[in-house]
Coordinates of C-alpha atoms and ligand atoms in Angstrom, one line a residue:
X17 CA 16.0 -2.2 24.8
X18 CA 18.7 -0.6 22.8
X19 CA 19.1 3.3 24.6
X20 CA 21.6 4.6 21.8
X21 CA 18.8 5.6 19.4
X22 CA 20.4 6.0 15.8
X23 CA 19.2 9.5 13.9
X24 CA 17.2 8.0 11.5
X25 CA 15.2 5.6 13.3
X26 CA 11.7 5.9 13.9
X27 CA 12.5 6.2 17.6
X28 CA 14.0 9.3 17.1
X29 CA 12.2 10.9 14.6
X30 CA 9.4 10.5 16.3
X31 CA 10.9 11.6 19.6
X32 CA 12.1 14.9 17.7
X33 CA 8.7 15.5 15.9
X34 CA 7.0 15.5 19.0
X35 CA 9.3 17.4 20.9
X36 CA 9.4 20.2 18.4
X37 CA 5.1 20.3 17.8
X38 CA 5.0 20.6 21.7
X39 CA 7.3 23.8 22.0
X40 CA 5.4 24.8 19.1
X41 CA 2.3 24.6 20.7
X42 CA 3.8 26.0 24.0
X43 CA 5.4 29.1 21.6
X44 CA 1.7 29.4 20.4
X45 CA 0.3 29.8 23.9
X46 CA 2.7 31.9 25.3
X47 CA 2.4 34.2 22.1
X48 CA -1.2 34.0 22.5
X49 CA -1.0 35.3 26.2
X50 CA 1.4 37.8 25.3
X51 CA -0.7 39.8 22.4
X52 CA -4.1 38.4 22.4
X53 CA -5.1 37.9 26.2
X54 CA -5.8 41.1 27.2
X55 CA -8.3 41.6 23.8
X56 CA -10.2 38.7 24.1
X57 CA -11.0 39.2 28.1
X58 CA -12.1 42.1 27.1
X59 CA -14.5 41.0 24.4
X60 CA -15.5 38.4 26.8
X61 CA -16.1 40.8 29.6
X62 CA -17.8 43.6 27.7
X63 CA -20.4 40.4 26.2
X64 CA -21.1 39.3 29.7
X65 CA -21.6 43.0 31.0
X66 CA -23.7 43.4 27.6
X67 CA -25.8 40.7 28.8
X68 CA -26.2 40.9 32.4
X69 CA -27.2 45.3 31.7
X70 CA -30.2 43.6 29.1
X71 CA -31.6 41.7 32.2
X72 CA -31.4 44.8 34.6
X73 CA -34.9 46.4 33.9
X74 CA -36.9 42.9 33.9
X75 CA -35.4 42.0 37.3
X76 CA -36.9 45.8 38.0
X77 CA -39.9 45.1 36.6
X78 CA -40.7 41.4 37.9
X79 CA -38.7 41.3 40.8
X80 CA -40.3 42.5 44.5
X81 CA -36.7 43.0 45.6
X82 CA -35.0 44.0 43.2
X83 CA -32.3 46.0 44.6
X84 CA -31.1 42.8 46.8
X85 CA -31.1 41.1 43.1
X86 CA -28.7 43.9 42.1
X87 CA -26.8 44.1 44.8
X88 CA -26.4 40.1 44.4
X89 CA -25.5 40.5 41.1
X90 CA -23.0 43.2 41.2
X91 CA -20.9 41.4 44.2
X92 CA -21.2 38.3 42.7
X93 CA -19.9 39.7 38.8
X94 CA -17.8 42.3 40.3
X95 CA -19.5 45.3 38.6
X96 CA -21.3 48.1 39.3
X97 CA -25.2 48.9 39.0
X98 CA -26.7 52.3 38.1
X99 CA -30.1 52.6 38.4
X100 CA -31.6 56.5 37.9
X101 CA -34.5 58.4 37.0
X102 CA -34.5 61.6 34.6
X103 CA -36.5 64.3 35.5
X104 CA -37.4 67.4 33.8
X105 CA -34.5 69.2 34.9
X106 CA -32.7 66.8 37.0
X107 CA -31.5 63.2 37.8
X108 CA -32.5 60.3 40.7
X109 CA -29.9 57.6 41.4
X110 CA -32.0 55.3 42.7
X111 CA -29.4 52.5 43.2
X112 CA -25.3 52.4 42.8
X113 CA -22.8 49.7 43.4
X114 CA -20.4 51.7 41.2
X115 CA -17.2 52.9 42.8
X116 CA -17.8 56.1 42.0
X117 CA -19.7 58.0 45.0
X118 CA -19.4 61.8 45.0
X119 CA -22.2 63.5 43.4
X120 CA -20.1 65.0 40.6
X121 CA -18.8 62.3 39.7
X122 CA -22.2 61.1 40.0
X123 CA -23.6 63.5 37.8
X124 CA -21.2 63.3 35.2
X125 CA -21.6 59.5 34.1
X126 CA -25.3 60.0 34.1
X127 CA -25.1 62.8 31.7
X128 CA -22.6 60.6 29.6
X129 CA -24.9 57.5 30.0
X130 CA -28.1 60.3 29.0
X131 CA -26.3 61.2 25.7
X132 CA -25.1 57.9 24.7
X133 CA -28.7 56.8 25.0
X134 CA -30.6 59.7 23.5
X135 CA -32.5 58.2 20.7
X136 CA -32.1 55.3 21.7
X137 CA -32.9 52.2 24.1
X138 CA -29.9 50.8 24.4
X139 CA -25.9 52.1 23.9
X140 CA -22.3 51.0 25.4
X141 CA -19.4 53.1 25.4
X142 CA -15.9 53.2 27.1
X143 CA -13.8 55.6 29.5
X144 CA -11.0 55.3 31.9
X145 CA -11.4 56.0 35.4
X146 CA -9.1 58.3 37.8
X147 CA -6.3 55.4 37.9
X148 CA -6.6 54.9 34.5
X149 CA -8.1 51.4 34.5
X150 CA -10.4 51.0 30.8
X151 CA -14.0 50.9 31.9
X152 CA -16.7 49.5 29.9
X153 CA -20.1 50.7 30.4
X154 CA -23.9 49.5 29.4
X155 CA -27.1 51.0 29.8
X156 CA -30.8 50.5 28.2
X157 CA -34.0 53.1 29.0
X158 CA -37.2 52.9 29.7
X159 CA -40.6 54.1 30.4
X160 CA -42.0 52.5 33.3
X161 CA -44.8 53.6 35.2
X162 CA -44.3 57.1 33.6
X163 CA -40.6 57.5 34.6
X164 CA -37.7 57.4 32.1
X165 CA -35.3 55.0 33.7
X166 CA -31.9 54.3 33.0
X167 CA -30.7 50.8 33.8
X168 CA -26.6 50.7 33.7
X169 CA -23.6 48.2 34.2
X170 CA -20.1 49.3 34.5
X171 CA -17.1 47.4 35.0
X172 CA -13.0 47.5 34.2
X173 CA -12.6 45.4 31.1
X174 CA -8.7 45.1 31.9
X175 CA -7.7 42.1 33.3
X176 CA -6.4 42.6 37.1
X177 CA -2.8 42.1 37.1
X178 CA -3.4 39.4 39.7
X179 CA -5.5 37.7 36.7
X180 CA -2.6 37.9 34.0
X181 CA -0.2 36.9 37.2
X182 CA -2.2 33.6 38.1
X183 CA -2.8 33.1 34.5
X184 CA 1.2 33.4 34.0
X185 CA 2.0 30.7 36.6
X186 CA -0.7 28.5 35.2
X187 CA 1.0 28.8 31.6
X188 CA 4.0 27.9 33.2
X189 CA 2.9 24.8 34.6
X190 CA 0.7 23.9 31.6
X191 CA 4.0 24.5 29.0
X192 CA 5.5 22.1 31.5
X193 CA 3.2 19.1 32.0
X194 CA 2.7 19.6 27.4
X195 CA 6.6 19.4 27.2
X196 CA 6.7 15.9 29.8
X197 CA 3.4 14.8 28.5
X198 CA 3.9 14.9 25.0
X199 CA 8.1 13.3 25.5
X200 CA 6.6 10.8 27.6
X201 CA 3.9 10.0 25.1
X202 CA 6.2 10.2 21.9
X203 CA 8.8 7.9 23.6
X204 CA 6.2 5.2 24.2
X205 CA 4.6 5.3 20.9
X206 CA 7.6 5.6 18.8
X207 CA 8.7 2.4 21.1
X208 CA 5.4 1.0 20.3
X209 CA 6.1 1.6 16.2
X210 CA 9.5 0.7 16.4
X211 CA 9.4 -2.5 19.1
X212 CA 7.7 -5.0 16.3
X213 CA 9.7 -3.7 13.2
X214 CA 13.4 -4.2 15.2
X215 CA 12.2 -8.0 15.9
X216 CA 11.4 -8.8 12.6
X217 CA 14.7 -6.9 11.6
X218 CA 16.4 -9.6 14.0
X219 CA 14.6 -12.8 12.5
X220 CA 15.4 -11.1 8.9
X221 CA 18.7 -11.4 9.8
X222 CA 18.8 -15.1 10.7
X223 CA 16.6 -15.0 7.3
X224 CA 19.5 -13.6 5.4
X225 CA 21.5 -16.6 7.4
X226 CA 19.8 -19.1 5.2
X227 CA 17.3 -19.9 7.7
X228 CA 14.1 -20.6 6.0
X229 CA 12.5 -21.6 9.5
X230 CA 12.3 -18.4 10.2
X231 CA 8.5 -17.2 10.7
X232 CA 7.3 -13.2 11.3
X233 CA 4.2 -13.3 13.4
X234 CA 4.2 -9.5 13.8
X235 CA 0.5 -8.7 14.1
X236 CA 0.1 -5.2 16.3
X237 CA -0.2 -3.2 13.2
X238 CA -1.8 -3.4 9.9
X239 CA 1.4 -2.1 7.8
X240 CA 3.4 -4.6 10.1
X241 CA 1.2 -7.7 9.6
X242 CA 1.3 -6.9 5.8
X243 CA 5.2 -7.0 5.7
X244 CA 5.3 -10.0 7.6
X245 CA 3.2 -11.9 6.0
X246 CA 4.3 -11.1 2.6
X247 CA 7.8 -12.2 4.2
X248 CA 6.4 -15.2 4.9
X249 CA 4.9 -15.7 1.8
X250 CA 8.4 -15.1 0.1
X251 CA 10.1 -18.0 2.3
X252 CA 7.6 -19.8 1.6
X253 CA 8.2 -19.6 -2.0
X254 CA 11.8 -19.8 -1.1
X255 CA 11.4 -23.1 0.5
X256 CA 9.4 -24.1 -3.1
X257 CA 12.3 -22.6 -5.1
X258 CA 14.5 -24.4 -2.8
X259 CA 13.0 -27.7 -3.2
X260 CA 12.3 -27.2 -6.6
X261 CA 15.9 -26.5 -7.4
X262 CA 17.4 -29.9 -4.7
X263 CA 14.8 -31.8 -7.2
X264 CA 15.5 -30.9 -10.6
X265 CA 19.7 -31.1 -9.6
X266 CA 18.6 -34.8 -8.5
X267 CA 16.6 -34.8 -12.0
X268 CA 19.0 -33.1 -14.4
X269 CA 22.3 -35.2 -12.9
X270 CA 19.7 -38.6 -13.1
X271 CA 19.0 -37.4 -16.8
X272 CA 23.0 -36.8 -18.0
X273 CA 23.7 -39.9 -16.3
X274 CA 21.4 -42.8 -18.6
X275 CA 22.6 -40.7 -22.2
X276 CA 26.1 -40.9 -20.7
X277 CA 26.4 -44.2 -19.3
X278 CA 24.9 -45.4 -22.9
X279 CA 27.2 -43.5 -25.0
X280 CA 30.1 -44.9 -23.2
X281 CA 28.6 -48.5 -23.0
X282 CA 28.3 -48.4 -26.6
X283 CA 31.3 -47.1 -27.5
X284 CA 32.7 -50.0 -25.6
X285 CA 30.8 -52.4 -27.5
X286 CA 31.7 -51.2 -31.1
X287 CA 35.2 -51.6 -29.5
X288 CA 35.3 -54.7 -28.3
X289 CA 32.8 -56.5 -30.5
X290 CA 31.0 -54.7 -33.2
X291 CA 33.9 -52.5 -35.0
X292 CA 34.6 -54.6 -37.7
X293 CA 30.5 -55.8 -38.4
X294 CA 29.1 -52.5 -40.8
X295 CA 25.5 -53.4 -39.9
X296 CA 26.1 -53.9 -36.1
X297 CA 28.5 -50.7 -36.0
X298 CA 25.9 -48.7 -37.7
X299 CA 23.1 -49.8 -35.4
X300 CA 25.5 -49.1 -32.3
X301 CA 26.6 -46.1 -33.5
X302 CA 22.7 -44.9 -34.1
X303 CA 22.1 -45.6 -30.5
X304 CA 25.6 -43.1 -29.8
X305 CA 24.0 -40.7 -31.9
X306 CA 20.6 -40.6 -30.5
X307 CA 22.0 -40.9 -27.0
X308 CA 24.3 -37.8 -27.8
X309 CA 21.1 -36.0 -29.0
X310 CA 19.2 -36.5 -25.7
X311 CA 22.5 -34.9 -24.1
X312 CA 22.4 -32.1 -26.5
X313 CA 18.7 -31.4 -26.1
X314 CA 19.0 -31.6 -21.7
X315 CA 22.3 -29.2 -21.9
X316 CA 20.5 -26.6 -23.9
X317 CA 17.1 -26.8 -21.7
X318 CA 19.3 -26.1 -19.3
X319 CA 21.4 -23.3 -20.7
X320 CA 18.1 -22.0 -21.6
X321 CA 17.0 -22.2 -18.4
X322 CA 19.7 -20.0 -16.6
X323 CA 19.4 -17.4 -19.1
X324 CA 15.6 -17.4 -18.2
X325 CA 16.5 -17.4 -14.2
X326 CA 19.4 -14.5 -14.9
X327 CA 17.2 -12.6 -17.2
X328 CA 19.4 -12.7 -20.2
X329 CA 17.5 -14.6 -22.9
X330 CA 17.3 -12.1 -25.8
X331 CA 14.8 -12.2 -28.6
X332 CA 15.0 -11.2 -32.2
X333 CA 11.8 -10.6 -33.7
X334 CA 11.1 -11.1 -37.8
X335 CA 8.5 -11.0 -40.2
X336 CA 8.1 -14.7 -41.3
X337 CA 5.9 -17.9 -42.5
X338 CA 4.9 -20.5 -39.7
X339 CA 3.8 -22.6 -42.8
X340 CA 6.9 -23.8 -44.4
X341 CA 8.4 -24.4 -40.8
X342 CA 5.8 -26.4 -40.0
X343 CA 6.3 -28.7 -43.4
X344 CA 9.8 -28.4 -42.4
X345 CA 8.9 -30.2 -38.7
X346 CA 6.3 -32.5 -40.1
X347 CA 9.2 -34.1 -42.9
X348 CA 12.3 -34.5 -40.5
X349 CA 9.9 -35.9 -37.4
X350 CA 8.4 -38.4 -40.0
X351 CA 11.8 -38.9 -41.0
X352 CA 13.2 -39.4 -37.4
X353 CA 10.4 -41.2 -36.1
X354 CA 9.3 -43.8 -38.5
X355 CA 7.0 -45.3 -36.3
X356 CA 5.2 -42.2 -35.6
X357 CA 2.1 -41.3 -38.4
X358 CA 2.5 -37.4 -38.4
X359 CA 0.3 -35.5 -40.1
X360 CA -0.1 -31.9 -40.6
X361 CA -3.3 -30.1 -41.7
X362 CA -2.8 -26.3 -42.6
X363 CA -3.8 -23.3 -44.2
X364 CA -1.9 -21.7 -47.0
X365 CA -0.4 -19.2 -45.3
X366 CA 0.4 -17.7 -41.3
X367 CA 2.6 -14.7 -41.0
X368 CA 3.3 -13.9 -37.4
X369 CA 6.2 -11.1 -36.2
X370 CA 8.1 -13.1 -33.8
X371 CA 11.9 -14.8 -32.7
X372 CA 11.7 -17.8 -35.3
X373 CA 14.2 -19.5 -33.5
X374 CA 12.4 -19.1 -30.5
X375 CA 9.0 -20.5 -31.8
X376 CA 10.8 -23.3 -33.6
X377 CA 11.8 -24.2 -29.6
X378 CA 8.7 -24.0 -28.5
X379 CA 7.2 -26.5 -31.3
X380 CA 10.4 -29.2 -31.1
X381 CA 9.1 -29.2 -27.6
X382 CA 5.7 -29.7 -28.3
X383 CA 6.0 -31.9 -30.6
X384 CA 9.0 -33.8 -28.1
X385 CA 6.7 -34.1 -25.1
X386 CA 4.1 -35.6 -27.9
X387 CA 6.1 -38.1 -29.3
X388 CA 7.5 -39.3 -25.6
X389 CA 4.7 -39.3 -23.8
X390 CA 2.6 -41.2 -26.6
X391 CA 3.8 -44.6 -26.0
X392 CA 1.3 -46.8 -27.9
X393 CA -0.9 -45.1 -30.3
X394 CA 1.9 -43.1 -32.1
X395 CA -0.1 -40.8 -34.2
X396 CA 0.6 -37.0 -34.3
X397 CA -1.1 -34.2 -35.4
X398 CA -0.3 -30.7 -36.6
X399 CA -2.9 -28.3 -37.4
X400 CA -3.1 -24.8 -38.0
X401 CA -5.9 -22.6 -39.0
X402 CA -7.1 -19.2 -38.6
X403 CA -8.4 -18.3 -35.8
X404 CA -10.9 -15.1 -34.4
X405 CA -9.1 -12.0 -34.0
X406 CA -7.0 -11.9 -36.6
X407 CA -5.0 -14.5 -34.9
X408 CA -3.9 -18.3 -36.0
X409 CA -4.4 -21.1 -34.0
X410 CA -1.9 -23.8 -33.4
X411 CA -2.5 -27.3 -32.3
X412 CA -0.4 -30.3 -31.5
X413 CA -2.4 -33.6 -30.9
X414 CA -1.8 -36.1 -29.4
X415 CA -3.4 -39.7 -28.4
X416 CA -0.7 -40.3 -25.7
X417 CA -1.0 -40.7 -21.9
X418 CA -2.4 -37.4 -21.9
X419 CA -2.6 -35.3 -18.7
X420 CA -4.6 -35.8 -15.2
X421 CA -7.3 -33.0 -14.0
X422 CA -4.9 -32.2 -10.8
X423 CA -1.7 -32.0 -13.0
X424 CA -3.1 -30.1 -16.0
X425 CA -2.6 -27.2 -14.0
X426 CA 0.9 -27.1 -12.9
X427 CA 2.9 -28.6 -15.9
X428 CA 3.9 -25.3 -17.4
X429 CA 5.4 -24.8 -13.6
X430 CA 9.2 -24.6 -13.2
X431 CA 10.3 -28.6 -13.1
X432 CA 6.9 -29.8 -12.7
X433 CA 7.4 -33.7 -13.9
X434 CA 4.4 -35.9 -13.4
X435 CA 4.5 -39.5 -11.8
X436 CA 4.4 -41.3 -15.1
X437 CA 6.7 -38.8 -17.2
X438 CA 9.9 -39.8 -14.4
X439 CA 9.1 -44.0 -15.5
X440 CA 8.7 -43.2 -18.8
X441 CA 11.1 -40.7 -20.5
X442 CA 14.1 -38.2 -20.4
X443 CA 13.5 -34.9 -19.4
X444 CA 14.4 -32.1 -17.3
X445 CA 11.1 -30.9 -16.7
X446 CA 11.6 -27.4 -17.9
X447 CA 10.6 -27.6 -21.0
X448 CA 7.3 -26.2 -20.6
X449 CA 8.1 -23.7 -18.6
X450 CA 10.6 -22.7 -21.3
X451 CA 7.6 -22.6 -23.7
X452 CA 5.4 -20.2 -21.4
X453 CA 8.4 -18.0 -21.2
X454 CA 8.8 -17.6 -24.6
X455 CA 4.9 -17.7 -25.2
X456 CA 4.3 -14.9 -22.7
X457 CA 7.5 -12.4 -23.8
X458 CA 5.6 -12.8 -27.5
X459 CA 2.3 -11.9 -25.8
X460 CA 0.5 -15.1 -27.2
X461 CA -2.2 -17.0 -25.3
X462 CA -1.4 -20.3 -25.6
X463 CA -2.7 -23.8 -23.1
X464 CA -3.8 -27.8 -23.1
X465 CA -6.6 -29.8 -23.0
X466 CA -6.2 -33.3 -22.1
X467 CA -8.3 -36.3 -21.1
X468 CA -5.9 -39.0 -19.1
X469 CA -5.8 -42.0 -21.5
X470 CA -6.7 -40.7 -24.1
X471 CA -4.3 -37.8 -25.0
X472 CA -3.3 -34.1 -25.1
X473 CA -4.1 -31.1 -27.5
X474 CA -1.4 -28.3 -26.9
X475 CA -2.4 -25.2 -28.7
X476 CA -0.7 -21.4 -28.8
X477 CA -3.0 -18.8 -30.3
X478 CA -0.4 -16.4 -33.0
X479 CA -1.0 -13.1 -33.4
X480 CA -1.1 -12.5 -37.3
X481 CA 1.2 -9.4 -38.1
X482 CA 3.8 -7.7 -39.9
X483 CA 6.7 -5.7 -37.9
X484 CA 4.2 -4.6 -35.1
X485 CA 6.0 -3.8 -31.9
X486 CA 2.8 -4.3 -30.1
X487 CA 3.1 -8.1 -30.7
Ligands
ADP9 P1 9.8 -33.0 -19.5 O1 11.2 -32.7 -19.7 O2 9.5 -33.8 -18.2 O3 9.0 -33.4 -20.7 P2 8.2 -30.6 -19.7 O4 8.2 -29.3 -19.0 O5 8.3 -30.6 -21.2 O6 9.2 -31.5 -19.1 O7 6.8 -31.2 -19.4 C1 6.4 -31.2 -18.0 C2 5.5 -32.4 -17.7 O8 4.2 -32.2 -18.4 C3 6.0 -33.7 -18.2 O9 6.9 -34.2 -17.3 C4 4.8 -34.5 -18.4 O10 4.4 -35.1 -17.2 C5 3.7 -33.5 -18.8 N1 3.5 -33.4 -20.3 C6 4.0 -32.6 -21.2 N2 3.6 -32.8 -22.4 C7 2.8 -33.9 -22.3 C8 2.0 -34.6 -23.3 N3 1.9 -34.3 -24.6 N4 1.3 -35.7 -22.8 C9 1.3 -36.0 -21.5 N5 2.0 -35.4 -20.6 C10 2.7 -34.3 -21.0

């Protein structure tokens, strides 16, 4: 364990919180000893003497001895019991345990406890005695058997300075064992709190060290299990990103390698052999061509890609017509692929507020991934109609290899390929995720339904609208 504790680690602020809220509660004490002690023993004192002067004239009554019972009582409480009769012109002390013996004396706190209780059946009132010590005295009367008894308590209400003495050693020792208890305690826990998150600190570091075998099994605490886990969870989706990334290099380099190695075989060939024959060079130089499209289409995936990975891929948004650029696809795919039947079935008109250039990618890749992955029944279509919602729904049919039930759901995934796409055709795999990208900045629902075999229906749903900044 590390001893030089840093100031802002949990260690130490917890360490310092502690420390501080046990000299505050020691403060607290010792204030409370210091201005309140003496009030509240005597409130305590003066209930107790309250109570114990109520029970006096039933123990009287009920008791056979009662004077032992008094006697009892006041050694045990530490107080003194007045028991007297009043006469006509005099008064009987019939018991006293008070200090105060001489008849004078005597006579004078019977008189006070006579006045106090005129009218009444019960009174209490203070005095101080000879050395000045607060005295608290209780007394109830009665009619019993035809004498008018006074019952009475008194006691000193101050507390002995032997009391506030003991009481001060004890605070001392209690102030102590709070201040070692509560740095003992804090030091543990704030090791406890601070133990599991400076060992996943370490394995972040190997982390950070490229090590994606790294694994945080933190589990004392909730908060900690949650950070490790969602730290495993991100090298987890490293290790995806990571794999993901190893395959589509092996992909992308496989892909600009068959274009390439064309283009240059061909330009050979109209060197060597088919330079002076028109027809032959023409064909030749088609394949060039075509080859040098493929290369052109993969670089700007790509291009597109990074900007999408970086963040930078800006978007213009316009008011425009998805109809004519539709007719516009639908002439120069007929035109490029003459074996393809493309047909296109649309209303009259579709304004949508979007990035035109944008949308026109996502339909050439639509409309690529439907003419390469239709090998035999080469028939396209293109429809758009309106849809619910004041929205327009676009679809791009195929009746190609269409798409398994386990793969439908990953193939607008980052350089998700399936088995068949890798035999078939040239592709990068991105293209689709390209599409969802530009389909989800626009805010526009868009998927595929496909039965293997048989073919694949790509739709987006468009948002009709003018310059709305909503879209
Ligand atoms: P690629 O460059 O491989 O075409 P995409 O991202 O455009 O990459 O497509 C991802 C995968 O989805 C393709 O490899 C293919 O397996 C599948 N796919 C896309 N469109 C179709 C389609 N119309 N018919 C069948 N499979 C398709």
């Amino acid at each position: 364990m590390n001893d030089n504790i840093p100031i802002k680690s949990i260690r130490y602020k917890t360490l310092i919180t502690f420390s501080i809220f046990s000299l505050f509660t020691i403060v607290f004490i010792w204030l409370f000893q210091g201005l309140y002690f003496s009030t509240v023993y005597e409130k305590v004192k003066a209930n107790e003497i309250d109570y114990i002067g109520s029970t006096l004239k039933e123990i009287y009554t009920t008791s056979p001895n009662y004077q032992d019972d008094y006697l009892e009582l006041s050694l045990e409480k530490d107080l003194g019991i007045l028991l007297f009769e009043v006469t006509d012109n005099n008064e009987v002390v019939y018991f006293n345990t008070t200090r105060i013996k001489d008849d004078l004396s005597i006579k004078k706190i019977t008189e006070s406890f006579v006045i106090y209780l005129t009218g009444k059946t019960e009174a209490s009132f203070k005095n101080t005695d000879k050395s000045g010590m607060k005295i608290y005295n209780y007394g109830t009367v009665a009619e019993i058997d035809g004498k008018k008894l006074y019952f009475c308590v008194c006691s000193t209400i101050e507390p002995l300075s032997s009391t506030t003495k003991n009481f001060g050693y004890l605070l001392i020792f209690i102030s102590i064992g709070v201040f070692c208890s509560t740095s003992i305690g804090s030091y543990y826990l704030s090791n406890q709190f601070a133990l599991p998150i400076m060992r996943m600190a370490h394995k972040a570091k190997q982390l950070s060290k490229n090590n994606l075998d790294v694994k945080f099994n933190s589990d004392e605490y909730a908060e900690v299990k949650q950070l490790s886990d969602t730290l495993n969870y991100a090298i987890d989706e490293l290790k995806k990103t990571d794999n993901l990334r190893k395959e589509m290099l092996a992909n992308v380099s496989h892909e600009l390698k068959t274009p390439l190695t064309m283009i240059k075989s061909y330009t050979e060939l109209i060197q060597d052999i088919s330079g002076n024959d028109p027809t032959k060079r023409a064909e030749h130089l088609k394949v060039i061509h075509d080859e040098a499209d493929r290369l052109e289409f993969l670089i700007n995936d790509m291009m597109d890609y990074s900007k999408l990975e970086s963040g930078t891929m800006t978007y213009q948004k316009t008011t425009f017509d998805l109809v004519p650029i539709l007719i516009r696809f639908k002439n120069s795919y007929s035109d490029k692929y003459k074996d393809f039947t493309i047909t296109l079935d649309s209303i009259n008109e579709a304004i949508i507020y979007a990035d035109q250039k944008r949308i026109e990618q996502v339909i050439t890749n639509l409309l690529n991934n439907a003419i390469n992955y239709s090998p035999t029944r080469k028939e396209i279509n293109i429809k758009l109609t309106k849809a619910e919602e004041n929205k327009f729904k676009l679809e791009i049919i195929d009746h190609g290899i269409g798409i398994s039930k386990e793969n439908i759901d990953k193939i607008f995934e980052r350089h998700f390929r399936t088995a068949n796409a890798k035999r078939t055709t040239v592709g990068s795999g991105i293209g689709l995720n390209i599409v969802k990208s530009i389909l989800n900045y626009h805010g526009y629902e868009y998927g595929v339904s496909s039965t293997e075999g048989e073919g694949s229906n790509f739709y987006v749903y468009f948002n009709e609208g003018q310059n709305d900044e909503t879209n």
